[in-house]
Amino acid sequence: MTDRPLTLMAVHAHPDDEATGTGGILARYAAEGIRTVLVTCTDGRCGDGPGGVKPGDPGHDPAAVALMRRQELEASCDVLKVSDLEMLDYADSGMTGWPSNDAPGSFWQTPVQEGATRLAELMRHYRPDVIVTYDENGFYGHPDHIQAHRITMAALQMTALTPKVYWTTMPRSIVQRFGEIMREFHEGMPEPDPAEAAAMAEIGLPDDEVTTWVDATAFSGQKFDALAAHASQGENIFFLKMGKERFGELMGMETFVRVQDATGAAIPENDLFAGLR
């Protein structure tokens, strides 16, 4: 027996990823007395500036955006009752194909071993029982999400720790429902072209391949408020337009694929800590 608290570590790429992907589990497990550690890998400098100004446009100040997004991240963590926030502070690499992908010091240009060494130090310090990050495609192909996956898996190899490890995913049934709701909120929205539709069809996993379904509906209000804390990022507005009740219906269940486990807990499971308590 040990006095060390059960610990969840979520490794995310940008400020606001913690809310969209794992806001429910962070809030739920914090409420259950579990220590929640959030590692955010980049500074978010490629996000929107005040008034929605885009990277590369006049008036976009990357350093000012990074500072603003850090403040938003801290506010989100307060809402979700995150125990510990750790920032690696690599420069945001931007979306696939952006010039910022090639910028010296960007997360995408950082050697995996360098990032993994820093993350391994945090793993040894916090000794997480559960680690959550993205799959090898970063869920939808974002360079920084892919890099977060790479450094997480490499860091695990550097330690002697044997946590349960999960990758975020989304059941295809919910992906389809997302598309329906987006069209509902955007009247006259055209049907996606075949290439776009085919790409969307590849996001997530068939429902029967999802190993872990965590019901965080009771905490969806906190998740909504955490997302709202990232007010500068226009892409969040779609979710917030739903209102809390609708948001909770769609975003209350958080789903994962278990990729490492030493507990022998049966799957499918409804608790990331199954077999640990």
PDB file of C-alpha atoms in Angstrom:
ATOM      1  CA  MET A   1       0.000   0.000   0.000  1.00  0.00           C
ATOM      2  CA  THR A   2       1.130   3.560  -0.660  1.00  0.00           C
ATOM      3  CA  ASP A   3      -0.017   7.054   0.230  1.00  0.00           C
ATOM      4  CA  ARG A   4       0.706   8.207  -3.329  1.00  0.00           C
ATOM      5  CA  PRO A   5      -2.559   9.294  -4.970  1.00  0.00           C
ATOM      6  CA  LEU A   6      -3.824   7.626  -8.111  1.00  0.00           C
ATOM      7  CA  THR A   7      -2.677   9.872 -10.938  1.00  0.00           C
ATOM      8  CA  LEU A   8      -3.913  10.618 -14.451  1.00  0.00           C
ATOM      9  CA  MET A   9      -1.562  12.329 -16.922  1.00  0.00           C
ATOM     10  CA  ALA A  10      -2.980  13.768 -20.152  1.00  0.00           C
ATOM     11  CA  VAL A  11      -0.458  14.820 -22.811  1.00  0.00           C
ATOM     12  CA  HIS A  12      -1.886  17.369 -25.246  1.00  0.00           C
ATOM     13  CA  ALA A  13      -0.512  19.486 -28.062  1.00  0.00           C
ATOM     14  CA  HIS A  14      -2.144  22.906 -27.611  1.00  0.00           C
ATOM     15  CA  PRO A  15      -4.058  25.022 -25.141  1.00  0.00           C
ATOM     16  CA  ASP A  16      -7.762  24.047 -25.592  1.00  0.00           C
ATOM     17  CA  ASP A  17      -7.060  20.421 -26.609  1.00  0.00           C
ATOM     18  CA  GLU A  18      -7.452  19.441 -22.967  1.00  0.00           C
ATOM     19  CA  ALA A  19     -11.045  20.699 -22.974  1.00  0.00           C
ATOM     20  CA  THR A  20     -12.289  19.241 -26.247  1.00  0.00           C
ATOM     21  CA  GLY A  21     -10.654  15.839 -25.946  1.00  0.00           C
ATOM     22  CA  THR A  22     -10.444  15.109 -22.242  1.00  0.00           C
ATOM     23  CA  GLY A  23     -12.309  17.816 -20.324  1.00  0.00           C
ATOM     24  CA  GLY A  24     -14.819  15.272 -19.077  1.00  0.00           C
ATOM     25  CA  ILE A  25     -12.322  12.809 -17.650  1.00  0.00           C
ATOM     26  CA  LEU A  26     -10.171  15.551 -16.124  1.00  0.00           C
ATOM     27  CA  ALA A  27     -13.193  16.955 -14.291  1.00  0.00           C
ATOM     28  CA  ARG A  28     -14.642  13.560 -13.358  1.00  0.00           C
ATOM     29  CA  TYR A  29     -11.457  12.068 -11.960  1.00  0.00           C
ATOM     30  CA  ALA A  30     -10.529  15.273 -10.115  1.00  0.00           C
ATOM     31  CA  ALA A  31     -13.936  15.064  -8.418  1.00  0.00           C
ATOM     32  CA  GLU A  32     -13.131  11.464  -7.438  1.00  0.00           C
ATOM     33  CA  GLY A  33      -9.946  12.559  -5.680  1.00  0.00           C
ATOM     34  CA  ILE A  34      -7.528  11.467  -8.384  1.00  0.00           C
ATOM     35  CA  ARG A  35      -4.566  13.723  -9.112  1.00  0.00           C
ATOM     36  CA  THR A  36      -4.854  15.097 -12.639  1.00  0.00           C
ATOM     37  CA  VAL A  37      -1.732  16.235 -14.473  1.00  0.00           C
ATOM     38  CA  LEU A  38      -1.974  18.088 -17.779  1.00  0.00           C
ATOM     39  CA  VAL A  39       1.097  18.371 -20.003  1.00  0.00           C
ATOM     40  CA  THR A  40       0.632  20.904 -22.812  1.00  0.00           C
ATOM     41  CA  CYS A  41       3.412  20.637 -25.375  1.00  0.00           C
ATOM     42  CA  THR A  42       3.129  23.907 -27.335  1.00  0.00           C
ATOM     43  CA  ASP A  43       2.419  27.564 -26.652  1.00  0.00           C
ATOM     44  CA  GLY A  44      -0.458  27.851 -29.135  1.00  0.00           C
ATOM     45  CA  ARG A  45       1.099  30.820 -30.953  1.00  0.00           C
ATOM     46  CA  CYS A  46      -0.457  29.733 -34.265  1.00  0.00           C
ATOM     47  CA  GLY A  47      -3.951  30.239 -32.906  1.00  0.00           C
ATOM     48  CA  ASP A  48      -6.225  33.185 -33.619  1.00  0.00           C
ATOM     49  CA  GLY A  49      -5.311  36.573 -32.212  1.00  0.00           C
ATOM     50  CA  PRO A  50      -7.766  39.112 -30.731  1.00  0.00           C
ATOM     51  CA  GLY A  51     -10.698  39.711 -33.054  1.00  0.00           C
ATOM     52  CA  GLY A  52     -10.050  36.444 -34.881  1.00  0.00           C
ATOM     53  CA  VAL A  53      -6.948  37.687 -36.713  1.00  0.00           C
ATOM     54  CA  LYS A  54      -5.206  34.723 -38.338  1.00  0.00           C
ATOM     55  CA  PRO A  55      -1.507  33.757 -38.247  1.00  0.00           C
ATOM     56  CA  GLY A  56       0.414  35.628 -40.930  1.00  0.00           C
ATOM     57  CA  ASP A  57      -2.180  38.389 -41.202  1.00  0.00           C
ATOM     58  CA  PRO A  58      -1.393  41.974 -40.179  1.00  0.00           C
ATOM     59  CA  GLY A  59      -1.823  42.417 -36.455  1.00  0.00           C
ATOM     60  CA  HIS A  60      -1.149  38.789 -35.505  1.00  0.00           C
ATOM     61  CA  ASP A  61       1.519  38.832 -32.784  1.00  0.00           C
ATOM     62  CA  PRO A  62       2.590  35.238 -32.037  1.00  0.00           C
ATOM     63  CA  ALA A  63       4.154  36.105 -28.670  1.00  0.00           C
ATOM     64  CA  ALA A  64       1.034  37.971 -27.539  1.00  0.00           C
ATOM     65  CA  VAL A  65      -1.190  35.113 -28.736  1.00  0.00           C
ATOM     66  CA  ALA A  66       0.946  32.614 -26.794  1.00  0.00           C
ATOM     67  CA  LEU A  67       0.585  34.690 -23.605  1.00  0.00           C
ATOM     68  CA  MET A  68      -3.168  35.044 -24.073  1.00  0.00           C
ATOM     69  CA  ARG A  69      -3.567  31.334 -24.683  1.00  0.00           C
ATOM     70  CA  ARG A  70      -1.562  30.470 -21.588  1.00  0.00           C
ATOM     71  CA  GLN A  71      -3.929  32.605 -19.521  1.00  0.00           C
ATOM     72  CA  GLU A  72      -6.904  30.869 -21.148  1.00  0.00           C
ATOM     73  CA  LEU A  73      -5.327  27.480 -20.445  1.00  0.00           C
ATOM     74  CA  GLU A  74      -4.861  28.337 -16.780  1.00  0.00           C
ATOM     75  CA  ALA A  75      -8.514  29.419 -16.583  1.00  0.00           C
ATOM     76  CA  SER A  76      -9.603  26.146 -18.218  1.00  0.00           C
ATOM     77  CA  CYS A  77      -7.527  24.153 -15.727  1.00  0.00           C
ATOM     78  CA  ASP A  78      -9.184  26.033 -12.868  1.00  0.00           C
ATOM     79  CA  VAL A  79     -12.617  25.054 -14.219  1.00  0.00           C
ATOM     80  CA  LEU A  80     -11.606  21.397 -14.631  1.00  0.00           C
ATOM     81  CA  LYS A  81      -9.845  21.323 -11.225  1.00  0.00           C
ATOM     82  CA  VAL A  82      -6.614  20.103 -12.818  1.00  0.00           C
ATOM     83  CA  SER A  83      -4.114  19.389 -10.050  1.00  0.00           C
ATOM     84  CA  ASP A  84      -0.927  20.183 -11.959  1.00  0.00           C
ATOM     85  CA  LEU A  85      -0.266  21.983 -15.241  1.00  0.00           C
ATOM     86  CA  GLU A  86       3.065  21.446 -16.970  1.00  0.00           C
ATOM     87  CA  MET A  87       3.965  23.341 -20.144  1.00  0.00           C
ATOM     88  CA  LEU A  88       6.788  22.215 -22.414  1.00  0.00           C
ATOM     89  CA  ASP A  89       6.443  25.552 -24.274  1.00  0.00           C
ATOM     90  CA  TYR A  90       7.548  24.439 -27.714  1.00  0.00           C
ATOM     91  CA  ALA A  91       6.478  26.785 -30.499  1.00  0.00           C
ATOM     92  CA  ASP A  92       3.162  25.805 -32.071  1.00  0.00           C
ATOM     93  CA  SER A  93       3.841  24.258 -35.498  1.00  0.00           C
ATOM     94  CA  GLY A  94       0.531  25.248 -37.086  1.00  0.00           C
ATOM     95  CA  MET A  95      -1.585  23.130 -39.403  1.00  0.00           C
ATOM     96  CA  THR A  96      -0.132  20.706 -41.944  1.00  0.00           C
ATOM     97  CA  GLY A  97       1.669  22.551 -44.728  1.00  0.00           C
ATOM     98  CA  TRP A  98       2.013  25.875 -42.939  1.00  0.00           C
ATOM     99  CA  PRO A  99       5.473  27.551 -43.092  1.00  0.00           C
ATOM    100  CA  SER A 100       5.543  27.352 -39.280  1.00  0.00           C
ATOM    101  CA  ASN A 101       5.963  23.561 -39.627  1.00  0.00           C
ATOM    102  CA  ASP A 102       9.574  24.243 -40.654  1.00  0.00           C
ATOM    103  CA  ALA A 103      10.362  26.998 -38.161  1.00  0.00           C
ATOM    104  CA  PRO A 104      13.385  26.343 -35.939  1.00  0.00           C
ATOM    105  CA  GLY A 105      12.174  25.623 -32.414  1.00  0.00           C
ATOM    106  CA  SER A 106       8.738  24.488 -33.525  1.00  0.00           C
ATOM    107  CA  PHE A 107       7.447  21.333 -31.890  1.00  0.00           C
ATOM    108  CA  TRP A 108       7.351  19.522 -35.246  1.00  0.00           C
ATOM    109  CA  GLN A 109      11.065  20.271 -35.770  1.00  0.00           C
ATOM    110  CA  THR A 110      12.063  19.198 -32.253  1.00  0.00           C
ATOM    111  CA  PRO A 111      13.871  15.840 -32.157  1.00  0.00           C
ATOM    112  CA  VAL A 112      11.566  13.236 -30.630  1.00  0.00           C
ATOM    113  CA  GLN A 113      14.255  12.151 -28.170  1.00  0.00           C
ATOM    114  CA  GLU A 114      14.615  15.698 -26.843  1.00  0.00           C
ATOM    115  CA  GLY A 115      10.904  16.114 -26.161  1.00  0.00           C
ATOM    116  CA  ALA A 116      10.651  12.571 -24.838  1.00  0.00           C
ATOM    117  CA  THR A 117      13.499  13.122 -22.380  1.00  0.00           C
ATOM    118  CA  ARG A 118      11.718  16.131 -20.879  1.00  0.00           C
ATOM    119  CA  LEU A 119       8.412  14.292 -20.723  1.00  0.00           C
ATOM    120  CA  ALA A 120      10.047  11.222 -19.161  1.00  0.00           C
ATOM    121  CA  GLU A 121      11.281  13.451 -16.322  1.00  0.00           C
ATOM    122  CA  LEU A 122       7.689  14.514 -15.662  1.00  0.00           C
ATOM    123  CA  MET A 123       6.521  10.901 -15.778  1.00  0.00           C
ATOM    124  CA  ARG A 124       9.134   9.893 -13.207  1.00  0.00           C
ATOM    125  CA  HIS A 125       8.120  12.816 -11.003  1.00  0.00           C
ATOM    126  CA  TYR A 126       4.352  12.239 -11.102  1.00  0.00           C
ATOM    127  CA  ARG A 127       4.407   8.440 -11.620  1.00  0.00           C
ATOM    128  CA  PRO A 128       1.050   8.374 -13.447  1.00  0.00           C
ATOM    129  CA  ASP A 129      -1.149   5.292 -13.208  1.00  0.00           C
ATOM    130  CA  VAL A 130      -2.941   6.273 -16.419  1.00  0.00           C
ATOM    131  CA  ILE A 131      -1.592   8.212 -19.407  1.00  0.00           C
ATOM    132  CA  VAL A 132      -3.783   9.603 -22.191  1.00  0.00           C
ATOM    133  CA  THR A 133      -2.563  11.047 -25.495  1.00  0.00           C
ATOM    134  CA  TYR A 134      -3.310  10.821 -29.232  1.00  0.00           C
ATOM    135  CA  ASP A 135      -2.906   7.946 -31.665  1.00  0.00           C
ATOM    136  CA  GLU A 136      -0.091   7.823 -34.229  1.00  0.00           C
ATOM    137  CA  ASN A 137      -2.057  10.049 -36.618  1.00  0.00           C
ATOM    138  CA  GLY A 138      -2.770  12.617 -33.925  1.00  0.00           C
ATOM    139  CA  PHE A 139      -6.464  11.741 -34.339  1.00  0.00           C
ATOM    140  CA  TYR A 140      -6.786  13.880 -37.477  1.00  0.00           C
ATOM    141  CA  GLY A 141      -3.253  14.442 -38.755  1.00  0.00           C
ATOM    142  CA  HIS A 142      -2.182  17.655 -36.998  1.00  0.00           C
ATOM    143  CA  PRO A 143       1.645  17.740 -36.844  1.00  0.00           C
ATOM    144  CA  ASP A 144       1.758  18.732 -33.167  1.00  0.00           C
ATOM    145  CA  HIS A 145      -0.716  16.007 -32.194  1.00  0.00           C
ATOM    146  CA  ILE A 146       1.413  13.447 -34.023  1.00  0.00           C
ATOM    147  CA  GLN A 147       4.521  14.755 -32.259  1.00  0.00           C
ATOM    148  CA  ALA A 148       2.783  14.604 -28.869  1.00  0.00           C
ATOM    149  CA  HIS A 149       2.005  10.943 -29.559  1.00  0.00           C
ATOM    150  CA  ARG A 150       5.610  10.269 -30.558  1.00  0.00           C
ATOM    151  CA  ILE A 151       7.218  11.861 -27.519  1.00  0.00           C
ATOM    152  CA  THR A 152       4.734  10.203 -25.161  1.00  0.00           C
ATOM    153  CA  MET A 153       5.408   6.712 -26.460  1.00  0.00           C
ATOM    154  CA  ALA A 154       9.166   7.344 -26.563  1.00  0.00           C
ATOM    155  CA  ALA A 155       9.139   8.755 -23.021  1.00  0.00           C
ATOM    156  CA  LEU A 156       7.397   5.632 -21.753  1.00  0.00           C
ATOM    157  CA  GLN A 157      10.226   3.553 -23.197  1.00  0.00           C
ATOM    158  CA  MET A 158      12.704   5.641 -21.195  1.00  0.00           C
ATOM    159  CA  THR A 159      11.053   4.905 -17.877  1.00  0.00           C
ATOM    160  CA  ALA A 160      10.437   1.773 -15.867  1.00  0.00           C
ATOM    161  CA  LEU A 161       6.798   2.767 -15.387  1.00  0.00           C
ATOM    162  CA  THR A 162       3.917   0.539 -16.450  1.00  0.00           C
ATOM    163  CA  PRO A 163       0.827   2.765 -16.511  1.00  0.00           C
ATOM    164  CA  LYS A 164      -2.341   2.013 -18.392  1.00  0.00           C
ATOM    165  CA  VAL A 165      -1.980   3.920 -21.680  1.00  0.00           C
ATOM    166  CA  TYR A 166      -4.848   5.215 -23.786  1.00  0.00           C
ATOM    167  CA  TRP A 167      -5.194   7.002 -27.096  1.00  0.00           C
ATOM    168  CA  THR A 168      -8.143   9.317 -27.645  1.00  0.00           C
ATOM    169  CA  THR A 169     -10.577   8.309 -30.363  1.00  0.00           C
ATOM    170  CA  MET A 170     -14.155   8.773 -31.464  1.00  0.00           C
ATOM    171  CA  PRO A 171     -16.670   6.084 -32.441  1.00  0.00           C
ATOM    172  CA  ARG A 172     -17.725   6.407 -36.077  1.00  0.00           C
ATOM    173  CA  SER A 173     -21.362   6.631 -34.956  1.00  0.00           C
ATOM    174  CA  ILE A 174     -20.558   9.863 -33.097  1.00  0.00           C
ATOM    175  CA  VAL A 175     -18.478  11.224 -36.005  1.00  0.00           C
ATOM    176  CA  GLN A 176     -21.550  10.771 -38.206  1.00  0.00           C
ATOM    177  CA  ARG A 177     -23.714  12.505 -35.602  1.00  0.00           C
ATOM    178  CA  PHE A 178     -21.269  15.427 -35.563  1.00  0.00           C
ATOM    179  CA  GLY A 179     -21.750  15.884 -39.288  1.00  0.00           C
ATOM    180  CA  GLU A 180     -25.520  15.919 -38.893  1.00  0.00           C
ATOM    181  CA  ILE A 181     -25.389  18.506 -36.112  1.00  0.00           C
ATOM    182  CA  MET A 182     -22.969  20.748 -38.011  1.00  0.00           C
ATOM    183  CA  ARG A 183     -25.399  20.833 -40.934  1.00  0.00           C
ATOM    184  CA  GLU A 184     -28.219  21.579 -38.498  1.00  0.00           C
ATOM    185  CA  PHE A 185     -26.356  24.593 -37.105  1.00  0.00           C
ATOM    186  CA  HIS A 186     -25.192  25.780 -40.533  1.00  0.00           C
ATOM    187  CA  GLU A 187     -28.251  26.006 -42.727  1.00  0.00           C
ATOM    188  CA  GLY A 188     -27.408  25.651 -46.396  1.00  0.00           C
ATOM    189  CA  MET A 189     -24.094  23.958 -45.596  1.00  0.00           C
ATOM    190  CA  PRO A 190     -23.216  21.943 -48.710  1.00  0.00           C
ATOM    191  CA  GLU A 191     -22.660  18.232 -48.569  1.00  0.00           C
ATOM    192  CA  PRO A 192     -18.925  17.449 -48.435  1.00  0.00           C
ATOM    193  CA  ASP A 193     -17.286  16.479 -51.712  1.00  0.00           C
ATOM    194  CA  PRO A 194     -16.398  12.776 -52.115  1.00  0.00           C
ATOM    195  CA  ALA A 195     -12.745  13.218 -51.079  1.00  0.00           C
ATOM    196  CA  GLU A 196     -13.752  15.157 -47.974  1.00  0.00           C
ATOM    197  CA  ALA A 197     -16.437  12.626 -47.118  1.00  0.00           C
ATOM    198  CA  ALA A 198     -13.949   9.769 -47.518  1.00  0.00           C
ATOM    199  CA  ALA A 199     -11.474  11.516 -45.199  1.00  0.00           C
ATOM    200  CA  MET A 200     -14.200  12.102 -42.606  1.00  0.00           C
ATOM    201  CA  ALA A 201     -15.185   8.450 -42.809  1.00  0.00           C
ATOM    202  CA  GLU A 202     -11.660   7.489 -41.723  1.00  0.00           C
ATOM    203  CA  ILE A 203     -11.722   9.608 -38.557  1.00  0.00           C
ATOM    204  CA  GLY A 204     -12.186   7.628 -35.365  1.00  0.00           C
ATOM    205  CA  LEU A 205     -12.860   3.911 -35.168  1.00  0.00           C
ATOM    206  CA  PRO A 206     -15.731   1.504 -35.686  1.00  0.00           C
ATOM    207  CA  ASP A 207     -17.706   1.452 -32.441  1.00  0.00           C
ATOM    208  CA  ASP A 208     -16.726  -2.129 -31.636  1.00  0.00           C
ATOM    209  CA  GLU A 209     -13.000  -1.244 -31.731  1.00  0.00           C
ATOM    210  CA  VAL A 210     -13.347   1.418 -29.032  1.00  0.00           C
ATOM    211  CA  THR A 211     -12.148  -0.249 -25.826  1.00  0.00           C
ATOM    212  CA  THR A 212     -13.110   2.351 -23.239  1.00  0.00           C
ATOM    213  CA  TRP A 213     -16.247   4.458 -22.847  1.00  0.00           C
ATOM    214  CA  VAL A 214     -16.120   6.894 -19.930  1.00  0.00           C
ATOM    215  CA  ASP A 215     -19.400   8.608 -19.068  1.00  0.00           C
ATOM    216  CA  ALA A 216     -18.574  12.149 -17.986  1.00  0.00           C
ATOM    217  CA  THR A 217     -22.003  13.579 -18.766  1.00  0.00           C
ATOM    218  CA  ALA A 218     -22.361  14.813 -15.190  1.00  0.00           C
ATOM    219  CA  PHE A 219     -19.271  16.963 -15.779  1.00  0.00           C
ATOM    220  CA  SER A 220     -20.148  18.208 -19.268  1.00  0.00           C
ATOM    221  CA  GLY A 221     -21.045  21.638 -17.836  1.00  0.00           C
ATOM    222  CA  GLN A 222     -17.478  22.008 -16.595  1.00  0.00           C
ATOM    223  CA  LYS A 223     -16.198  20.793 -19.957  1.00  0.00           C
ATOM    224  CA  PHE A 224     -18.348  23.405 -21.720  1.00  0.00           C
ATOM    225  CA  ASP A 225     -17.069  26.158 -19.405  1.00  0.00           C
ATOM    226  CA  ALA A 226     -13.462  25.033 -19.888  1.00  0.00           C
ATOM    227  CA  LEU A 227     -13.884  25.261 -23.645  1.00  0.00           C
ATOM    228  CA  ALA A 228     -15.493  28.686 -23.243  1.00  0.00           C
ATOM    229  CA  ALA A 229     -12.377  29.797 -21.331  1.00  0.00           C
ATOM    230  CA  HIS A 230     -10.523  29.533 -24.668  1.00  0.00           C
ATOM    231  CA  ALA A 231     -12.631  32.396 -25.992  1.00  0.00           C
ATOM    232  CA  SER A 232     -10.016  33.608 -28.469  1.00  0.00           C
ATOM    233  CA  GLN A 233     -10.251  30.493 -30.605  1.00  0.00           C
ATOM    234  CA  GLY A 234     -13.059  30.823 -33.124  1.00  0.00           C
ATOM    235  CA  GLU A 235     -13.203  27.112 -33.884  1.00  0.00           C
ATOM    236  CA  ASN A 236     -14.662  26.551 -30.417  1.00  0.00           C
ATOM    237  CA  ILE A 237     -17.713  28.677 -31.157  1.00  0.00           C
ATOM    238  CA  PHE A 238     -19.499  25.843 -32.959  1.00  0.00           C
ATOM    239  CA  PHE A 239     -19.464  23.719 -29.796  1.00  0.00           C
ATOM    240  CA  LEU A 240     -20.553  26.621 -27.605  1.00  0.00           C
ATOM    241  CA  LYS A 241     -23.471  27.466 -29.884  1.00  0.00           C
ATOM    242  CA  MET A 242     -25.035  24.142 -28.945  1.00  0.00           C
ATOM    243  CA  GLY A 243     -25.736  25.271 -25.403  1.00  0.00           C
ATOM    244  CA  LYS A 244     -24.809  23.196 -22.377  1.00  0.00           C
ATOM    245  CA  GLU A 245     -27.594  20.624 -22.598  1.00  0.00           C
ATOM    246  CA  ARG A 246     -27.012  19.731 -26.240  1.00  0.00           C
ATOM    247  CA  PHE A 247     -23.264  19.880 -25.732  1.00  0.00           C
ATOM    248  CA  GLY A 248     -23.545  17.377 -22.885  1.00  0.00           C
ATOM    249  CA  GLU A 249     -25.609  14.989 -25.008  1.00  0.00           C
ATOM    250  CA  LEU A 250     -22.957  14.923 -27.723  1.00  0.00           C
ATOM    251  CA  MET A 251     -19.749  15.466 -25.752  1.00  0.00           C
ATOM    252  CA  GLY A 252     -20.492  13.804 -22.409  1.00  0.00           C
ATOM    253  CA  MET A 253     -19.103  10.388 -23.346  1.00  0.00           C
ATOM    254  CA  GLU A 254     -15.332  10.316 -23.853  1.00  0.00           C
ATOM    255  CA  THR A 255     -13.859   7.350 -25.690  1.00  0.00           C
ATOM    256  CA  PHE A 256     -10.432   5.760 -25.905  1.00  0.00           C
ATOM    257  CA  VAL A 257      -8.397   2.834 -27.147  1.00  0.00           C
ATOM    258  CA  ARG A 258      -6.362   1.065 -24.482  1.00  0.00           C
ATOM    259  CA  VAL A 259      -2.902   0.265 -25.827  1.00  0.00           C
ATOM    260  CA  GLN A 260      -0.996  -0.713 -22.679  1.00  0.00           C
ATOM    261  CA  ASP A 261      -2.276  -2.449 -19.570  1.00  0.00           C
ATOM    262  CA  ALA A 262      -0.766  -4.501 -16.769  1.00  0.00           C
ATOM    263  CA  THR A 263      -3.962  -4.888 -14.738  1.00  0.00           C
ATOM    264  CA  GLY A 264      -5.825  -7.439 -16.837  1.00  0.00           C
ATOM    265  CA  ALA A 265      -9.020  -5.375 -16.602  1.00  0.00           C
ATOM    266  CA  ALA A 266     -11.632  -6.680 -19.005  1.00  0.00           C
ATOM    267  CA  ILE A 267     -12.603  -4.670 -22.069  1.00  0.00           C
ATOM    268  CA  PRO A 268     -14.749  -2.944 -23.032  1.00  0.00           C
ATOM    269  CA  GLU A 269     -14.383  -0.883 -19.869  1.00  0.00           C
ATOM    270  CA  ASN A 270     -16.074   2.234 -18.534  1.00  0.00           C
ATOM    271  CA  ASP A 271     -13.310   3.508 -16.270  1.00  0.00           C
ATOM    272  CA  LEU A 272      -9.701   4.399 -17.112  1.00  0.00           C
ATOM    273  CA  PHE A 273      -8.771   3.233 -13.614  1.00  0.00           C
ATOM    274  CA  ALA A 274     -10.421  -0.184 -13.899  1.00  0.00           C
ATOM    275  CA  GLY A 275      -8.116  -2.706 -12.247  1.00  0.00           C
ATOM    276  CA  LEU A 276      -6.335  -0.005 -10.258  1.00  0.00           C
ATOM    277  CA  ARG A 277      -8.858   0.574  -7.462  1.00  0.00           C
TER     278      ARG A 277
END
